[in-house]
Amino acid sequence: MIEVKRPGKLYIAGEYAVTQTGHRAIVVAIDKFIKISIKKSENTDKGQIKSFDNVIVNFLRDKKVYLEKYDNRFTYILSAINITELYLNTWVDSFDFYDIEIISEMEDDSGNKYGFGSSAAVTVAMVEAILKYYNADYDNAKLFKLSAIATLEINKKGSFGDLAAVVSGGAILYRKFDVNHVCHMLEKFNIVATVNANWEFLEIRKFDFPKSWKLYVGWTGKAASSLDLVEKIKHQEPTAREFHRDFLVSSEYIVEQIFEAFLTEDFDLLYRFIDQNRKLFVEFGNKYSSHIETDKLKLLSNIANKYHMASKLSGAGGGDCGIAIANNNENEIKLKDSWESKDIKFLYVNIYEG
Ligand code: PMV
Ligand code: MG
């Protein structure tokens, strides 16, 4: 039996801008996991996936694997299996049927998802499980690229920064690769050549989150909007285009300063630029009539600021999580109590180095 576990992620800075080629974000891996175990199935004509709610679904194979009964919760898992098998096809003569079990720590007992990126974690874990199953040689770069291709098959809109954090662990500075270039390589060459090629603009740089600094996470409830805004930006009119250009320039500068703050452990610098990033999202949301910083996320950050913590939303906003970073743990209890008095759930997470 092969067992794999992969962490969740949280965005620290650079959201939205990082969905554009060559732009950067800071992302961390956190200690909430997706676990996958996989073994050879006793059946010779089908495999099974046991997952959410302990439901068992069967899959069949006709060149590609597919579910006996369609269920969209398994889209990433199937894509991960298919892309990894396609990649291994040169070395592996025939593929087995597997019994797969998936366990998620990324939701609570009532099924609330906190936006820790379970799709990203499940994709990377599944790709890795298949690679291990066939004793394939791989490194982080290959794992990232295969996971990105499996995700591209489903959705080309995102930044893939979540996958980068899930693969690397720890804290990273991530630069978005050129999706068109990768799609072009996939069409023109095969998947092995594409995985071995250099991906334009791609950069994943791991760095140390300062030891004495603390990362706190508050959950404000289910997100109302997600990637819809990324789609909106694509179809914008000329004045908005100009706004968007400025937005990208500002975000890039902010991410650079925040990265510098982490490297030099300069908390004041971090505070200033996390706050600038926050303000940038308020402007950005206003421009596109989308509530990125909801009233509750605003409250979350205002409370954290009161305790001298740098704070902003994390991820797409519209609900979900906000983060607070402190340079010591003195005000942890006060932060927790204040958040909870406003119905903001204090979540215990740590950065996962991997
Ligand atoms: O809400 P999340 O954690 O999936 O983060 C989305 C971050 C965006 O920059 C808005 C989108 C992306 O794919 O990077
Ligand atoms: Mg989210």
Tab-separated table of C-alpha atoms and ligand atoms in Angstrom:
chain	number	residue	atom	x	y	z
A	1	MET	CA	0.000	0.000	0.000
A	2	ILE	CA	1.214	3.496	-0.904
A	3	GLU	CA	0.364	6.370	1.437
A	4	VAL	CA	0.785	10.038	0.641
A	5	LYS	CA	-0.140	13.167	2.541
A	6	ARG	CA	-0.153	16.727	1.271
A	7	PRO	CA	-0.801	20.004	3.106
A	8	GLY	CA	-3.270	22.819	2.647
A	9	LYS	CA	-2.284	26.346	1.681
A	10	LEU	CA	-2.950	29.969	2.541
A	11	TYR	CA	-2.223	33.019	0.426
A	12	ILE	CA	-0.252	35.722	2.220
A	13	ALA	CA	-0.120	38.348	-0.546
A	14	GLY	CA	-0.499	38.972	-4.273
A	15	GLU	CA	-3.890	37.352	-4.899
A	16	TYR	CA	-5.592	38.056	-8.229
A	17	ALA	CA	-2.479	39.640	-9.737
A	18	VAL	CA	-0.780	36.240	-9.626
A	19	THR	CA	-3.379	34.809	-12.008
A	20	GLN	CA	-1.560	36.814	-14.742
A	21	THR	CA	1.580	35.469	-16.421
A	22	GLY	CA	4.817	36.527	-14.738
A	23	HIS	CA	3.152	37.944	-11.628
A	24	ARG	CA	3.985	36.861	-8.119
A	25	ALA	CA	2.366	35.926	-4.846
A	26	ILE	CA	3.442	34.689	-1.440
A	27	VAL	CA	1.833	31.445	-0.315
A	28	VAL	CA	2.402	29.125	2.648
A	29	ALA	CA	1.635	25.448	3.235
A	30	ILE	CA	-0.292	24.686	6.427
A	31	ASP	CA	-0.685	21.612	8.597
A	32	LYS	CA	-4.138	20.509	7.484
A	33	PHE	CA	-3.863	17.526	5.220
A	34	ILE	CA	-5.339	15.427	2.480
A	35	LYS	CA	-4.239	11.813	2.821
A	36	ILE	CA	-4.426	9.302	0.018
A	37	SER	CA	-3.750	5.603	0.181
A	38	ILE	CA	-3.692	3.427	-2.893
A	39	LYS	CA	-3.295	-0.286	-3.468
A	40	LYS	CA	-3.863	-2.749	-6.261
A	41	SER	CA	-7.546	-3.622	-6.540
A	42	GLU	CA	-8.696	-7.186	-6.169
A	43	ASN	CA	-10.994	-6.560	-9.118
A	44	THR	CA	-9.523	-6.888	-12.579
A	45	ASP	CA	-12.143	-4.814	-14.368
A	46	LYS	CA	-12.688	-1.842	-12.088
A	47	GLY	CA	-11.184	0.178	-9.290
A	48	GLN	CA	-12.745	2.082	-6.448
A	49	ILE	CA	-12.425	5.408	-4.726
A	50	LYS	CA	-13.536	5.768	-1.140
A	51	SER	CA	-13.800	9.326	-0.023
A	52	PHE	CA	-16.171	12.059	1.165
A	53	ASP	CA	-18.892	10.662	3.458
A	54	ASN	CA	-17.332	7.207	3.029
A	55	VAL	CA	-19.179	6.796	-0.249
A	56	ILE	CA	-17.513	4.304	-2.562
A	57	VAL	CA	-17.497	5.010	-6.272
A	58	ASN	CA	-16.226	2.685	-8.968
A	59	PHE	CA	-14.087	3.667	-11.891
A	60	LEU	CA	-13.533	1.902	-15.192
A	61	ARG	CA	-10.928	2.299	-17.890
A	62	ASP	CA	-11.212	2.904	-21.598
A	63	LYS	CA	-7.719	4.239	-22.284
A	64	LYS	CA	-8.574	6.863	-19.659
A	65	VAL	CA	-10.174	6.175	-16.308
A	66	TYR	CA	-13.741	7.395	-15.799
A	67	LEU	CA	-16.399	6.971	-13.134
A	68	GLU	CA	-19.099	4.372	-13.474
A	69	LYS	CA	-21.534	7.070	-12.287
A	70	TYR	CA	-20.531	10.699	-12.894
A	71	ASP	CA	-19.786	12.703	-9.769
A	72	ASN	CA	-18.125	16.128	-10.081
A	73	ARG	CA	-16.416	15.847	-6.696
A	74	PHE	CA	-13.878	13.509	-8.266
A	75	THR	CA	-12.869	15.653	-11.254
A	76	TYR	CA	-9.415	16.533	-9.905
A	77	ILE	CA	-8.705	12.989	-8.781
A	78	LEU	CA	-9.533	11.511	-12.174
A	79	SER	CA	-7.577	14.149	-14.038
A	80	ALA	CA	-4.568	13.529	-11.767
A	81	ILE	CA	-4.709	9.783	-12.464
A	82	ASN	CA	-5.136	10.239	-16.211
A	83	ILE	CA	-2.374	12.810	-16.634
A	84	THR	CA	0.090	10.833	-14.520
A	85	GLU	CA	-0.651	7.599	-16.365
A	86	LEU	CA	-0.244	9.413	-19.684
A	87	TYR	CA	3.136	10.629	-18.453
A	88	LEU	CA	4.169	7.119	-17.321
A	89	ASN	CA	2.960	5.478	-20.498
A	90	THR	CA	6.462	5.358	-21.987
A	91	TRP	CA	7.747	3.199	-19.128
A	92	VAL	CA	4.712	1.291	-17.882
A	93	ASP	CA	3.239	-1.478	-20.067
A	94	SER	CA	-0.166	-1.788	-18.512
A	95	PHE	CA	-1.920	0.061	-15.726
A	96	ASP	CA	-3.620	-1.641	-12.785
A	97	PHE	CA	-6.953	-0.890	-11.221
A	98	TYR	CA	-6.547	0.681	-7.794
A	99	ASP	CA	-8.446	0.913	-4.564
A	100	ILE	CA	-8.025	4.489	-3.463
A	101	GLU	CA	-8.935	6.040	-0.145
A	102	ILE	CA	-8.984	9.789	0.423
A	103	ILE	CA	-9.186	11.434	3.830
A	104	SER	CA	-9.539	15.186	4.278
A	105	GLU	CA	-8.674	17.264	7.348
A	106	MET	CA	-9.648	20.443	5.558
A	107	GLU	CA	-13.199	20.680	6.763
A	108	ASP	CA	-14.795	20.525	10.188
A	109	ASP	CA	-17.320	18.003	11.483
A	110	SER	CA	-20.203	19.934	9.940
A	111	GLY	CA	-18.533	19.799	6.517
A	112	ASN	CA	-17.453	23.465	6.496
A	113	LYS	CA	-14.603	23.984	4.055
A	114	TYR	CA	-12.135	26.642	5.141
A	115	GLY	CA	-10.676	27.391	1.731
A	116	PHE	CA	-7.373	25.649	2.464
A	117	GLY	CA	-7.178	24.420	-1.106
A	118	SER	CA	-8.349	20.849	-0.904
A	119	SER	CA	-8.473	20.550	-4.716
A	120	ALA	CA	-4.811	21.490	-4.959
A	121	ALA	CA	-3.798	19.105	-2.175
A	122	VAL	CA	-5.845	16.245	-3.583
A	123	THR	CA	-4.398	16.777	-7.071
A	124	VAL	CA	-0.777	16.781	-5.903
A	125	ALA	CA	-1.367	13.827	-3.552
A	126	MET	CA	-3.023	11.771	-6.291
A	127	VAL	CA	-0.284	12.506	-8.848
A	128	GLU	CA	2.344	11.585	-6.269
A	129	ALA	CA	0.529	8.393	-5.236
A	130	ILE	CA	0.439	7.153	-8.863
A	131	LEU	CA	4.108	8.063	-9.411
A	132	LYS	CA	5.063	6.141	-6.269
A	133	TYR	CA	2.840	3.201	-7.164
A	134	TYR	CA	4.886	2.662	-10.346
A	135	ASN	CA	8.232	3.498	-8.669
A	136	ALA	CA	8.742	6.444	-10.970
A	137	ASP	CA	11.571	8.900	-10.549
A	138	TYR	CA	10.329	12.388	-9.738
A	139	ASP	CA	11.265	15.605	-8.022
A	140	ASN	CA	9.306	18.666	-6.890
A	141	ALA	CA	9.502	20.321	-10.313
A	142	LYS	CA	7.982	17.289	-12.039
A	143	LEU	CA	5.342	16.903	-9.338
A	144	PHE	CA	4.341	20.546	-9.736
A	145	LYS	CA	4.217	20.393	-13.520
A	146	LEU	CA	2.153	17.194	-13.640
A	147	SER	CA	-0.250	18.593	-11.041
A	148	ALA	CA	-0.502	21.843	-13.006
A	149	ILE	CA	-1.263	19.966	-16.246
A	150	ALA	CA	-3.917	17.875	-14.463
A	151	THR	CA	-5.465	21.133	-13.206
A	152	LEU	CA	-5.177	22.869	-16.594
A	153	GLU	CA	-7.370	20.147	-18.061
A	154	ILE	CA	-10.153	21.335	-15.768
A	155	ASN	CA	-9.607	25.055	-15.386
A	156	LYS	CA	-7.096	27.473	-16.896
A	157	LYS	CA	-8.090	30.519	-14.841
A	158	GLY	CA	-6.152	30.141	-11.629
A	159	SER	CA	-2.562	30.969	-10.737
A	160	PHE	CA	-1.491	27.455	-9.661
A	161	GLY	CA	0.228	29.103	-6.685
A	162	ASP	CA	-1.727	26.760	-4.441
A	163	LEU	CA	-0.117	23.737	-6.131
A	164	ALA	CA	3.323	25.294	-5.736
A	165	ALA	CA	2.843	25.682	-1.971
A	166	VAL	CA	1.432	22.175	-1.645
A	167	VAL	CA	4.448	20.735	-3.498
A	168	SER	CA	7.162	22.819	-1.782
A	169	GLY	CA	5.856	23.096	1.740
A	170	GLY	CA	6.888	26.047	3.918
A	171	ALA	CA	6.634	29.597	2.628
A	172	ILE	CA	7.202	30.422	-1.019
A	173	LEU	CA	7.442	33.261	-3.471
A	174	TYR	CA	5.633	31.999	-6.561
A	175	ARG	CA	5.674	33.349	-10.108
A	176	LYS	CA	2.955	32.323	-12.536
A	177	PHE	CA	4.095	30.508	-15.671
A	178	ASP	CA	2.829	31.209	-19.180
A	179	VAL	CA	-0.178	28.917	-19.582
A	180	ASN	CA	-0.353	29.446	-23.364
A	181	HIS	CA	3.247	28.356	-23.751
A	182	VAL	CA	2.567	25.172	-21.774
A	183	CYS	CA	-0.627	24.393	-23.720
A	184	HIS	CA	1.288	24.956	-26.935
A	185	MET	CA	4.006	22.504	-25.838
A	186	LEU	CA	1.371	19.929	-24.897
A	187	GLU	CA	-0.187	20.174	-28.347
A	188	LYS	CA	3.066	20.166	-30.256
A	189	PHE	CA	5.142	17.722	-28.212
A	190	ASN	CA	4.165	15.058	-25.725
A	191	ILE	CA	3.636	15.284	-22.003
A	192	VAL	CA	7.105	13.943	-21.125
A	193	ALA	CA	8.790	16.637	-23.218
A	194	THR	CA	6.514	19.277	-21.709
A	195	VAL	CA	7.302	18.185	-18.163
A	196	ASN	CA	11.031	18.185	-18.923
A	197	ALA	CA	10.953	21.580	-20.643
A	198	ASN	CA	11.593	24.931	-19.048
A	199	TRP	CA	8.286	26.682	-18.295
A	200	GLU	CA	8.532	30.372	-19.092
A	201	PHE	CA	8.272	32.661	-16.050
A	202	LEU	CA	7.733	29.819	-13.570
A	203	GLU	CA	9.545	30.433	-10.299
A	204	ILE	CA	9.047	28.788	-6.917
A	205	ARG	CA	11.340	30.182	-4.263
A	206	LYS	CA	11.160	28.777	-0.774
A	207	PHE	CA	12.056	31.039	2.149
A	208	ASP	CA	11.975	30.884	5.950
A	209	PHE	CA	8.988	32.350	7.726
A	210	PRO	CA	10.633	34.129	10.702
A	211	LYS	CA	10.746	31.769	13.692
A	212	SER	CA	9.346	34.189	16.269
A	213	TRP	CA	6.533	35.503	14.030
A	214	LYS	CA	3.060	34.017	14.318
A	215	LEU	CA	0.478	33.385	11.652
A	216	TYR	CA	-3.153	33.443	12.762
A	217	VAL	CA	-6.156	32.513	10.696
A	218	GLY	CA	-9.765	33.529	11.133
A	219	TRP	CA	-12.678	32.070	9.213
A	220	THR	CA	-15.583	34.372	8.439
A	221	GLY	CA	-17.941	31.855	6.889
A	222	LYS	CA	-18.501	30.387	3.501
A	223	ALA	CA	-17.128	32.345	0.532
A	224	ALA	CA	-19.769	33.881	-1.665
A	225	SER	CA	-17.634	34.471	-4.731
A	226	SER	CA	-14.483	32.805	-5.915
A	227	LEU	CA	-12.846	32.910	-9.296
A	228	ASP	CA	-15.724	34.705	-11.032
A	229	LEU	CA	-13.803	37.909	-10.750
A	230	VAL	CA	-10.804	36.486	-12.567
A	231	GLU	CA	-13.150	35.768	-15.472
A	232	LYS	CA	-14.595	39.304	-15.308
A	233	ILE	CA	-11.142	40.839	-15.634
A	234	LYS	CA	-10.643	39.074	-18.931
A	235	HIS	CA	-13.626	40.811	-20.495
A	236	GLN	CA	-13.045	44.298	-19.215
A	237	GLU	CA	-13.496	47.582	-21.076
A	238	PRO	CA	-10.565	49.943	-21.835
A	239	THR	CA	-10.769	52.153	-18.713
A	240	ALA	CA	-10.836	49.078	-16.528
A	241	ARG	CA	-7.889	47.746	-18.474
A	242	GLU	CA	-5.846	50.741	-17.436
A	243	PHE	CA	-6.924	50.281	-13.834
A	244	HIS	CA	-5.913	46.651	-14.063
A	245	ARG	CA	-2.460	47.537	-15.401
A	246	ASP	CA	-1.889	49.819	-12.433
A	247	PHE	CA	-3.238	47.156	-10.120
A	248	LEU	CA	-0.661	44.671	-11.406
A	249	VAL	CA	2.201	47.143	-10.990
A	250	SER	CA	1.126	47.966	-7.426
A	251	SER	CA	0.674	44.327	-6.482
A	252	GLU	CA	4.093	43.424	-7.829
A	253	TYR	CA	5.735	46.160	-5.757
A	254	ILE	CA	3.793	45.173	-2.650
A	255	VAL	CA	4.729	41.482	-2.981
A	256	GLU	CA	8.376	42.434	-3.434
A	257	GLN	CA	8.338	44.544	-0.270
A	258	ILE	CA	6.590	41.825	1.729
A	259	PHE	CA	9.115	39.267	0.526
A	260	GLU	CA	11.917	41.634	1.564
A	261	ALA	CA	10.231	42.060	4.966
A	262	PHE	CA	10.233	38.295	5.508
A	263	LEU	CA	13.875	37.940	4.462
A	264	THR	CA	15.080	40.762	6.707
A	265	GLU	CA	12.533	40.060	9.479
A	266	ASP	CA	11.413	43.665	9.249
A	267	PHE	CA	7.977	43.591	10.868
A	268	ASP	CA	7.156	47.278	10.284
A	269	LEU	CA	7.771	46.841	6.586
A	270	LEU	CA	5.558	43.749	6.569
A	271	TYR	CA	2.806	45.576	8.408
A	272	ARG	CA	2.845	48.528	6.003
A	273	PHE	CA	2.696	46.442	2.875
A	274	ILE	CA	0.187	43.844	4.066
A	275	ASP	CA	-1.988	46.868	4.771
A	276	GLN	CA	-1.345	48.263	1.284
A	277	ASN	CA	-2.277	44.939	-0.246
A	278	ARG	CA	-5.482	45.009	1.770
A	279	LYS	CA	-6.336	48.506	0.521
A	280	LEU	CA	-5.540	47.473	-3.032
A	281	PHE	CA	-8.159	44.704	-2.818
A	282	VAL	CA	-10.763	47.126	-1.506
A	283	GLU	CA	-10.134	49.364	-4.556
A	284	PHE	CA	-10.038	46.358	-6.832
A	285	GLY	CA	-13.329	45.043	-5.470
A	286	ASN	CA	-14.980	48.453	-5.833
A	287	LYS	CA	-13.846	48.693	-9.441
A	288	TYR	CA	-15.362	45.363	-10.369
A	289	SER	CA	-18.420	45.700	-8.097
A	290	SER	CA	-17.360	42.655	-6.178
A	291	HIS	CA	-17.154	42.458	-2.424
A	292	ILE	CA	-13.708	40.969	-1.893
A	293	GLU	CA	-13.216	42.415	1.567
A	294	THR	CA	-16.591	41.682	3.133
A	295	ASP	CA	-17.717	43.500	6.303
A	296	LYS	CA	-16.648	40.531	8.371
A	297	LEU	CA	-13.190	40.348	6.780
A	298	LYS	CA	-12.864	44.079	7.403
A	299	LEU	CA	-13.726	43.548	11.051
A	300	LEU	CA	-11.257	40.661	11.254
A	301	SER	CA	-8.417	42.883	10.021
A	302	ASN	CA	-9.415	45.893	12.110
A	303	ILE	CA	-9.361	43.761	15.254
A	304	ALA	CA	-5.961	42.283	14.359
A	305	ASN	CA	-4.579	45.773	13.663
A	306	LYS	CA	-5.665	46.842	17.150
A	307	TYR	CA	-3.201	44.254	18.479
A	308	HIS	CA	-0.425	45.443	16.122
A	309	MET	CA	-0.797	42.535	13.792
A	310	ALA	CA	-0.550	42.822	10.017
A	311	SER	CA	-3.806	41.605	8.547
A	312	LYS	CA	-5.720	41.073	5.320
A	313	LEU	CA	-7.982	38.578	3.639
A	314	SER	CA	-6.381	35.426	2.283
A	315	GLY	CA	-7.311	34.007	-1.113
A	316	ALA	CA	-10.184	35.161	-3.245
A	317	GLY	CA	-12.074	36.851	-0.386
A	318	GLY	CA	-15.832	37.326	-0.380
A	319	GLY	CA	-15.831	35.320	2.857
A	320	ASP	CA	-13.501	32.482	3.872
A	321	CYS	CA	-10.291	33.280	5.705
A	322	GLY	CA	-8.349	36.287	6.746
A	323	ILE	CA	-4.841	36.189	8.192
A	324	ALA	CA	-3.057	38.091	10.911
A	325	ILE	CA	0.716	38.085	11.372
A	326	ALA	CA	2.272	39.074	14.689
A	327	ASN	CA	5.926	39.413	15.661
A	328	ASN	CA	5.298	37.690	18.998
A	329	ASN	CA	2.551	35.620	20.618
A	330	GLU	CA	1.624	38.070	23.395
A	331	ASN	CA	-1.807	38.970	22.072
A	332	GLU	CA	-2.882	35.562	20.840
A	333	ILE	CA	-5.638	35.026	23.425
A	334	LYS	CA	-6.940	38.569	23.018
A	335	LEU	CA	-7.092	38.148	19.270
A	336	LYS	CA	-8.897	34.833	19.584
A	337	ASP	CA	-11.445	36.199	22.069
A	338	SER	CA	-12.079	39.364	20.071
A	339	TRP	CA	-12.528	37.463	16.834
A	340	GLU	CA	-14.822	34.937	18.467
A	341	SER	CA	-16.934	37.642	20.067
A	342	LYS	CA	-17.675	38.763	16.499
A	343	ASP	CA	-18.410	35.262	15.288
A	344	ILE	CA	-15.072	34.854	13.500
A	345	LYS	CA	-13.708	31.366	13.994
A	346	PHE	CA	-10.106	31.215	15.211
A	347	LEU	CA	-8.414	28.308	13.445
A	348	TYR	CA	-5.330	26.624	14.792
A	349	VAL	CA	-2.875	26.192	11.959
A	350	ASN	CA	0.884	26.079	11.634
A	351	ILE	CA	3.104	26.471	8.645
A	352	TYR	CA	4.019	22.997	7.400
A	353	GLU	CA	7.597	22.688	6.226
A	354	GLY	CA	7.133	19.258	4.650
B	1	PMV	O1	-9.529	31.468	-2.561
B	1	PMV	P1	-8.270	30.742	-2.866
B	1	PMV	O2	-7.507	30.424	-1.660
B	1	PMV	O3	-8.437	29.616	-3.797
B	1	PMV	O4	-7.265	31.754	-3.583
B	1	PMV	C1	-7.534	32.371	-4.763
B	1	PMV	C2	-6.387	33.276	-5.072
B	1	PMV	C3	-6.568	33.956	-6.417
B	1	PMV	O5	-5.379	34.699	-6.665
B	1	PMV	C4	-7.749	34.910	-6.401
B	1	PMV	C5	-6.777	32.939	-7.519
B	1	PMV	C6	-5.556	32.099	-7.826
B	1	PMV	O6	-5.721	31.056	-8.448
B	1	PMV	O7	-4.437	32.502	-7.498
B	2	MG	MG	-10.670	30.775	-0.926
